[in-house]
Coordinates of C-alpha atoms in Angstrom, one line a residue:
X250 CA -6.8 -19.3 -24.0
X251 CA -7.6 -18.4 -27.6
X252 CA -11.1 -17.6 -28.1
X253 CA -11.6 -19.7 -31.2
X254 CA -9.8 -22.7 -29.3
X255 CA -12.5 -22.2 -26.7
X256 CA -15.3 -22.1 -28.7
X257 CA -14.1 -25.3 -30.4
X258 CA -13.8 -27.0 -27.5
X259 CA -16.8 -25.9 -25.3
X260 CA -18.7 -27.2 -28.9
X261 CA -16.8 -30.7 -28.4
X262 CA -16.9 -31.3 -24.8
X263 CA -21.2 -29.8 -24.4
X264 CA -21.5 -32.7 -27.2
X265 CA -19.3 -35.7 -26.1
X266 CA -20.9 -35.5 -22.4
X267 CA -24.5 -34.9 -23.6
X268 CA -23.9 -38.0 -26.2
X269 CA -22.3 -40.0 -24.1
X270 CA -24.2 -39.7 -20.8
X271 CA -27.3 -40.6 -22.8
X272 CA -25.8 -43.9 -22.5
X273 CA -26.2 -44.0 -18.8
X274 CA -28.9 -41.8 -18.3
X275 CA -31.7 -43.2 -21.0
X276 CA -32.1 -46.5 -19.3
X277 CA -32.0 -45.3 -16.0
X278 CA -35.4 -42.7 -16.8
X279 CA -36.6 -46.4 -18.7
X280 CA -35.8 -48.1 -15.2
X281 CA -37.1 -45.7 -13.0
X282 CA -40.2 -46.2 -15.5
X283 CA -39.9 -41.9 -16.4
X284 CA -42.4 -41.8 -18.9
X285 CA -43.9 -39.0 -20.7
X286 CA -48.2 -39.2 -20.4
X287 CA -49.6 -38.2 -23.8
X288 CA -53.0 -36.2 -23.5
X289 CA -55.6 -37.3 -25.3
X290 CA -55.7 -33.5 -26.2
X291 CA -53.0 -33.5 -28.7
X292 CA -52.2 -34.7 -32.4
X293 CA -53.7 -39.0 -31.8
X294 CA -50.5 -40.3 -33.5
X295 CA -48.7 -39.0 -30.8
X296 CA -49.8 -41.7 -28.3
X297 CA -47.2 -44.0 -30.2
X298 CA -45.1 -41.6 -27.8
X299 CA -46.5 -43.0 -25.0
X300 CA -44.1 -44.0 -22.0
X301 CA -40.9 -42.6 -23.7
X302 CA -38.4 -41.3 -20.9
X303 CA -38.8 -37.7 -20.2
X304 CA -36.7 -35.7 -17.9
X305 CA -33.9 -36.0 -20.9
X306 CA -33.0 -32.3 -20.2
X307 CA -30.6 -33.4 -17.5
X308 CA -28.3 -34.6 -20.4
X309 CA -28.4 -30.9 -21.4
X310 CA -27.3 -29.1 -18.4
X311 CA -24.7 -31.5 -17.5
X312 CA -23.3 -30.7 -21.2
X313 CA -23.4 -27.7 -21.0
X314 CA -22.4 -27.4 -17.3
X315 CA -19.1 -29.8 -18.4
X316 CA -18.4 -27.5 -21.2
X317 CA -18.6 -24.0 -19.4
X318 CA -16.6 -25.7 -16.7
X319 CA -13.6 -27.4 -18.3
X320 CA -13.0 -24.2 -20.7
X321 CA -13.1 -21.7 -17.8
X322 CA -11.3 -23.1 -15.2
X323 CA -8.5 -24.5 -17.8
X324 CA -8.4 -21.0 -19.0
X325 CA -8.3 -19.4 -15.9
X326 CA -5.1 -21.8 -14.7
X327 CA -3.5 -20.6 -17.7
X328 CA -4.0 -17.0 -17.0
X329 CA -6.5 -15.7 -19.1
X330 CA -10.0 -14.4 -18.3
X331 CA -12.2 -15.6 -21.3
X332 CA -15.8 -13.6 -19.6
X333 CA -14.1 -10.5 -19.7
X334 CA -11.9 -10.6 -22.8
X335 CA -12.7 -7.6 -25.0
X336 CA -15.3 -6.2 -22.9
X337 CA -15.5 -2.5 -22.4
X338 CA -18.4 -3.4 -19.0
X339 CA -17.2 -3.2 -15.5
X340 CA -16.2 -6.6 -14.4
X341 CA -18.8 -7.1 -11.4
X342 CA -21.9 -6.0 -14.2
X343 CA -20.2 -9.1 -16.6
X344 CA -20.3 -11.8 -13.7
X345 CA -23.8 -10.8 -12.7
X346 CA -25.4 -10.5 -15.9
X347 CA -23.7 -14.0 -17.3
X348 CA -24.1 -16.0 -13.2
X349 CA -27.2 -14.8 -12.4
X350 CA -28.6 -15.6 -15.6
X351 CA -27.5 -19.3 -15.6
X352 CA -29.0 -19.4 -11.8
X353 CA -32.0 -18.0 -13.2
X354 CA -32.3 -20.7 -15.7
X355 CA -31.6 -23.1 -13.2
X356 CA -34.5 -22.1 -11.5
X357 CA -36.8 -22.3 -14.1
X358 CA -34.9 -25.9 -14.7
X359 CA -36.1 -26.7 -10.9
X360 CA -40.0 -25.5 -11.6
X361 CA -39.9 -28.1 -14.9
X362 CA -38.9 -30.8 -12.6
X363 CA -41.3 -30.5 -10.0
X364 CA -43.9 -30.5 -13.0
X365 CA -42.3 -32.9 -14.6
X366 CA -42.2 -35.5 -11.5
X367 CA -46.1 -34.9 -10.7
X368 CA -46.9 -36.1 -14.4
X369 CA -44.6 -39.5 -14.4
X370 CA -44.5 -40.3 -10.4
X371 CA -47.9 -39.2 -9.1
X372 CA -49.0 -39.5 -12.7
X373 CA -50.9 -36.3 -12.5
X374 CA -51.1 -35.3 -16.2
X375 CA -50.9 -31.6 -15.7
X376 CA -48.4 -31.5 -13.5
X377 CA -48.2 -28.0 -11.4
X378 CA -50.9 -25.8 -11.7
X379 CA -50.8 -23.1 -14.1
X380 CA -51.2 -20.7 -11.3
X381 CA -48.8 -22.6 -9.1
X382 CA -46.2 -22.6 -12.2
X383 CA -47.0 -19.0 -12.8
X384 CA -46.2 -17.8 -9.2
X385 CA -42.8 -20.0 -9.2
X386 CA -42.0 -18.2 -12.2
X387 CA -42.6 -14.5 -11.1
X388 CA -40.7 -15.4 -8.5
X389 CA -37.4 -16.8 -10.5
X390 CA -37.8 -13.5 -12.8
X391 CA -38.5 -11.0 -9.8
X392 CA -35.0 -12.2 -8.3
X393 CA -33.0 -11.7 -11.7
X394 CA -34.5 -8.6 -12.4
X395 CA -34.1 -7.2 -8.8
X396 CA -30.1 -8.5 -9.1
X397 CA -30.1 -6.8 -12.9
X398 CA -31.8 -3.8 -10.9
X399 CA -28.7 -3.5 -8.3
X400 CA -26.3 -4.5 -10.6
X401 CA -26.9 -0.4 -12.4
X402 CA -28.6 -2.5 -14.9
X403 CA -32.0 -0.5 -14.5
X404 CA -32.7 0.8 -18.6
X405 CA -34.6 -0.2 -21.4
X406 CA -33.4 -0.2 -24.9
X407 CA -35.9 0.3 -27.4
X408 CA -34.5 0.2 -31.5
X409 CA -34.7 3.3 -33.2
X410 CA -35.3 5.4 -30.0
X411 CA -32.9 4.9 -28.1
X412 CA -32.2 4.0 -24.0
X413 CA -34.7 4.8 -21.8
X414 CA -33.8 4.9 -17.8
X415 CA -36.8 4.2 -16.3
X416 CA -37.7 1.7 -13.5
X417 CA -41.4 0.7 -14.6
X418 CA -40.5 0.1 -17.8
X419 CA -36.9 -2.0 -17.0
X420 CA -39.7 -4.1 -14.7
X421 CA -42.6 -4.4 -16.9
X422 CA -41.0 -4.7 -20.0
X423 CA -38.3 -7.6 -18.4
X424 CA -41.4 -9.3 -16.8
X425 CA -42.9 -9.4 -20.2
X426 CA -39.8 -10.5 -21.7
X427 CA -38.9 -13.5 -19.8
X428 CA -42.0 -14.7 -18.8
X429 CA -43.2 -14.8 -22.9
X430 CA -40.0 -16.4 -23.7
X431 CA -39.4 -18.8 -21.7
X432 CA -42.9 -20.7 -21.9
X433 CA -42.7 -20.1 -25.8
X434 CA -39.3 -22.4 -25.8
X435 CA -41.7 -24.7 -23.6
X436 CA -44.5 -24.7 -25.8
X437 CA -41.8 -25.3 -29.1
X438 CA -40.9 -28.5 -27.5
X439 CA -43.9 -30.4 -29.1
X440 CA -42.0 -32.5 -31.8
X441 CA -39.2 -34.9 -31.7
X442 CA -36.0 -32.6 -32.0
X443 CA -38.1 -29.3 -32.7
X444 CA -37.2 -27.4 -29.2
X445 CA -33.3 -28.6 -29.2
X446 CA -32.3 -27.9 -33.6
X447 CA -34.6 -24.8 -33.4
X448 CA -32.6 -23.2 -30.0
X449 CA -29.1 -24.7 -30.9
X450 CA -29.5 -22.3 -34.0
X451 CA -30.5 -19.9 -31.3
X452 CA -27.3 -20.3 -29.2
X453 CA -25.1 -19.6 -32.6
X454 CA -26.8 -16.5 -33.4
X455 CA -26.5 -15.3 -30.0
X456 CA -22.8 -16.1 -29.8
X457 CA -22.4 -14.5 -33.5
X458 CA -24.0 -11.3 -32.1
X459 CA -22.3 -11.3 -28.8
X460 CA -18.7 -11.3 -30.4
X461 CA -19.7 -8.6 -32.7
X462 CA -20.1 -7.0 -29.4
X463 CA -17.1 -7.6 -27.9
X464 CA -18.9 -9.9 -25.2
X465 CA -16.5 -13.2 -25.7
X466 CA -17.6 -14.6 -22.4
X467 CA -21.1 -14.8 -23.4
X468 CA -19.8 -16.5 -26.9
X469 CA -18.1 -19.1 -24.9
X470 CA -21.3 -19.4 -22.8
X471 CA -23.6 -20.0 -26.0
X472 CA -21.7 -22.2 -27.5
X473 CA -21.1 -24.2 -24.3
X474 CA -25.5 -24.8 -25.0
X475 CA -25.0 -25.2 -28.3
X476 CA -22.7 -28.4 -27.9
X477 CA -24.6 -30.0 -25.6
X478 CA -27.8 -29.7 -27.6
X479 CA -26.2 -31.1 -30.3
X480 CA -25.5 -34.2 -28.0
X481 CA -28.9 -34.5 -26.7
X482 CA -30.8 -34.0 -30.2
X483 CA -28.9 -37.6 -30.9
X484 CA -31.2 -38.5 -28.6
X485 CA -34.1 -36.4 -29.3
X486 CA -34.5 -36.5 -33.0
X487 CA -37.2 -38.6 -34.7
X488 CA -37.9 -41.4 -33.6
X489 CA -37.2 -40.1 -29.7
X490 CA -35.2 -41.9 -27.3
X491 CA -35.8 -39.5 -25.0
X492 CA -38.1 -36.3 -24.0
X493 CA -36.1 -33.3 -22.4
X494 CA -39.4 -32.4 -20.7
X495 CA -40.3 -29.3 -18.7
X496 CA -37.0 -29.5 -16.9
X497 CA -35.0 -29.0 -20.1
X498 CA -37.7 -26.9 -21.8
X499 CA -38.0 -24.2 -18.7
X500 CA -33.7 -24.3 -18.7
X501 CA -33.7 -23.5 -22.5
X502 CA -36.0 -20.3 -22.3
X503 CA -34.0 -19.2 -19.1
X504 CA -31.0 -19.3 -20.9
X505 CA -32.4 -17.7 -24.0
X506 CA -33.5 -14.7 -21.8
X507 CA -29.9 -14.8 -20.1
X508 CA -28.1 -14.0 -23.7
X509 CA -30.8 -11.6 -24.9
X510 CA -30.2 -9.6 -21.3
X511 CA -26.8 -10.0 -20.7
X512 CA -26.3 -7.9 -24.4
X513 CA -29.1 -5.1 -23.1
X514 CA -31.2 -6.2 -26.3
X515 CA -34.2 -8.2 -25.4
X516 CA -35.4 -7.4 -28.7
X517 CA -33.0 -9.7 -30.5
X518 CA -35.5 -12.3 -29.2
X519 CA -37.7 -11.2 -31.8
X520 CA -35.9 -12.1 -34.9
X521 CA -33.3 -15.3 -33.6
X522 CA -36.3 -16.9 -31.4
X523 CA -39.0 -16.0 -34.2
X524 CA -40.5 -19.5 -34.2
X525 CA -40.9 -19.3 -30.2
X526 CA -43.1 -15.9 -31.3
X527 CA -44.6 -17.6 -33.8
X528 CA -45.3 -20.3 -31.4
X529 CA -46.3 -18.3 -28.2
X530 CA -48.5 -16.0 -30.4
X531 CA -50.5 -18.6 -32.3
X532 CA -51.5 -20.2 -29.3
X533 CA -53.1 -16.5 -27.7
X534 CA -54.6 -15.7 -31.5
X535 CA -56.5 -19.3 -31.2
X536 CA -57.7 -18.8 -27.5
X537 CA -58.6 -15.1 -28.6
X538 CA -60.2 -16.1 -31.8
X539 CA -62.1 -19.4 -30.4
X540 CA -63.6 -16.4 -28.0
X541 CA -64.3 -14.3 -30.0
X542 CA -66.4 -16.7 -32.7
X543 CA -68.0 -19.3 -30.9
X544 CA -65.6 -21.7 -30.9
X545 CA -64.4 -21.7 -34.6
X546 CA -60.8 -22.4 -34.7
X547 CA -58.4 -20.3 -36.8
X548 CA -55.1 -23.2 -36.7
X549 CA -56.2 -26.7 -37.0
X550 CA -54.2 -27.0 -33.5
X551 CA -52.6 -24.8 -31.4
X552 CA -49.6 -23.8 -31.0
X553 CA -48.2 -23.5 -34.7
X554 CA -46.3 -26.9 -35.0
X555 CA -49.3 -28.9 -34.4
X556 CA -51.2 -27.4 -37.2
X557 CA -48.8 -28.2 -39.2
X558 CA -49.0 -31.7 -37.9
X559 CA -52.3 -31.5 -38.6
X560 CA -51.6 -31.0 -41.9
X561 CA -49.8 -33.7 -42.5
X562 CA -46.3 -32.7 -42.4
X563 CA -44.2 -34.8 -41.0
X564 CA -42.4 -34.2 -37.8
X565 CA -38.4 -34.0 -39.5
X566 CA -40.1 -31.9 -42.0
X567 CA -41.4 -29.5 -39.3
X568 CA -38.1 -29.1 -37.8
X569 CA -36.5 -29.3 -40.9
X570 CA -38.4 -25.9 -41.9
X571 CA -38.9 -24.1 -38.5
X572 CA -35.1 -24.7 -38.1
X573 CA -34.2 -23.1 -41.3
X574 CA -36.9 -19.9 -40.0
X575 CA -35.0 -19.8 -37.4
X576 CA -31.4 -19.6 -39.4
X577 CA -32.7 -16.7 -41.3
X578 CA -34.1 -14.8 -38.5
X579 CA -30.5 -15.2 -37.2
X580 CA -28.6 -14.4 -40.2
X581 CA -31.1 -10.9 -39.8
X582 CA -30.8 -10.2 -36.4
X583 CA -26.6 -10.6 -36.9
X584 CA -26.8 -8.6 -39.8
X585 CA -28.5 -5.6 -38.0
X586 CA -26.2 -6.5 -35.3
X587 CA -23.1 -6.0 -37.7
X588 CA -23.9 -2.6 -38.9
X589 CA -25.2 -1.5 -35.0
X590 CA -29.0 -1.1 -36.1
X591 CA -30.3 -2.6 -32.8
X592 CA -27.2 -1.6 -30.6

């Protein structure tokens, strides 16, 4: 199958089944009575949100699932092998690093919906415990690393210096990696639409900068996500029909990780998911700085969208702008991606 032809249509098919399964799927969370608990600890015009379905990330991964699906198998019936087109990797490193990726996403995906079901059936607020959600976690990385580890894929690239083969820091640094990333898409998913316009930006920078890589497998893969967040954020955006809750959240930053890994260059995290840094890190700067000067704030709210909340921006305005951070971070991390700066 032609690459751009697949793209197209992994776009089209992630969106129509996202879109249209909303249909189904919205009243059903209504019916089952699947809705999100606001803390008192947040922004107080968010209680308005009150009892709006949650577990909306479902629409996502069946999108996305569809997409990947269709495009493969059809491809593969006609011959062609889309993951390994134009890929200079041995075969069996492509199909581990792409698979287990997606499974470790979908075990992030599983985590969120345990959390997600304490909050709206036992109506525990919380949800899991953050050590109990922290331990789940390690786990779900320790098994993709360990697989990554097997796989050969056992060094760490660092820009400017070069690869490093070296077990501690392949574990330490991936641990790192993952585990910041994945609750920083988590914590980005505060506003309506914020999480799934800021990562569908995301998916196209990763595609952009995994053809320039001669990794088409992992471009059909991103733009697969890409569709079927488009589909859901016709759900999500302001006013919300629908949450995507931990369960889509958790599934996000797994994938994120998966694209960053399967391309050896965890680093691009740092420039096309700069609003999950800038996210992540202004919630440790307030605990850290509320510490460290009895009790004084340094954001109005942590982490960075409710400040700006606070504020008084407006929730399209903060996606509208964190969105467009996110577009330029891209359009950087693809430009040093062109002329092989972080490669």
């Amino acid at each position: 199958m032609n690459f751009w032809l697949a793209l197209v249509l992994c776009a089209v098919i992630g969106f129509i089944v996202a879109y249209l399964l909303g249909f189904a799927v919205v009243p059903w969370l209504r019916k089952l009575k699947f809705g999100q608990e606001i803390l008192d600890i947040g922004p107080s015009w968010h209680k308005k949100k009150q009892g709006t379905p949650t577990m909306g990330g479902i629409l996502i991964i069946a999108g996305f699932i569809a997409a990947v699906s269709v495009v493969l198998i059809t491809d593969k019936l006609l011959g062609g092998n889309l993951l390994l087109e134009g890929n200079s990797r041995p075969e069996n490193v492509v199909y581990i690093k792409i698979f287990s990726g997606i499974l470790m996403a979908a075990g992030f995906s599983f985590i969120g919906f345990i959390d997600d079901y304490i909050k709206v059936v036992k109506k525990r607020n919380l949800g899991l415990t953050e050590i109990q959600k922290t331990v789940l976690q390690i786990l779900v990385i320790t098994v993709y690393l360990f697989t990554l580890y097997k796989a050969g894929v056992n060094f760490v690239f660092i820009p400017y210096f070069g690869i490093y083969e070296n077990a501690v820091l392949f574990w330490a640094l991936g641990f790192i990696a993952i585990y910041c990333t994945v609750n920083a898409v988590n914590f980005t998913d505060g506003v309506d639409g914020l999480c799934s316009s800021v990562t569908a930006v995301v998916c196209i920078g990763f595609s952009v900068c995994a053809a320039i890589m001669n990794f088409a497998g992992l471009s059909v893969i991103a733009v697969s996500l890409f569709g079927a967040l488009l589909g859901f954020l016709m759900w999500n955006w302001n006013p919300s029909k629908v949450i995507m809750g931990d369960l889509g959240s958790l599934f996000l930053g797994g994938m994120v990780c998966t694209f960053a890994f399967s391309l050896d260059a965890p680093w691009l995290i740092v420039l096309i998911g700069c609003i999950y840094v800038a996210e992540f890190a202004s919630d440790i700067i307030q605990i850290a700085y509320v510490k460290t000067h009895n009790g004084k704030r340094l954001f109005k709210m942590a982490p960075l969208h409710h400040h700006y909340e606070m504020c008084e921006w407006s929730e399209k305005k903060i996606c509208k702008v964190f969105t467009l951070v996110t577009v330029i971070g891209t359009a950087a991390a693809v430009a040093l991606s062109w002329f092989g700066r972080l490669m």
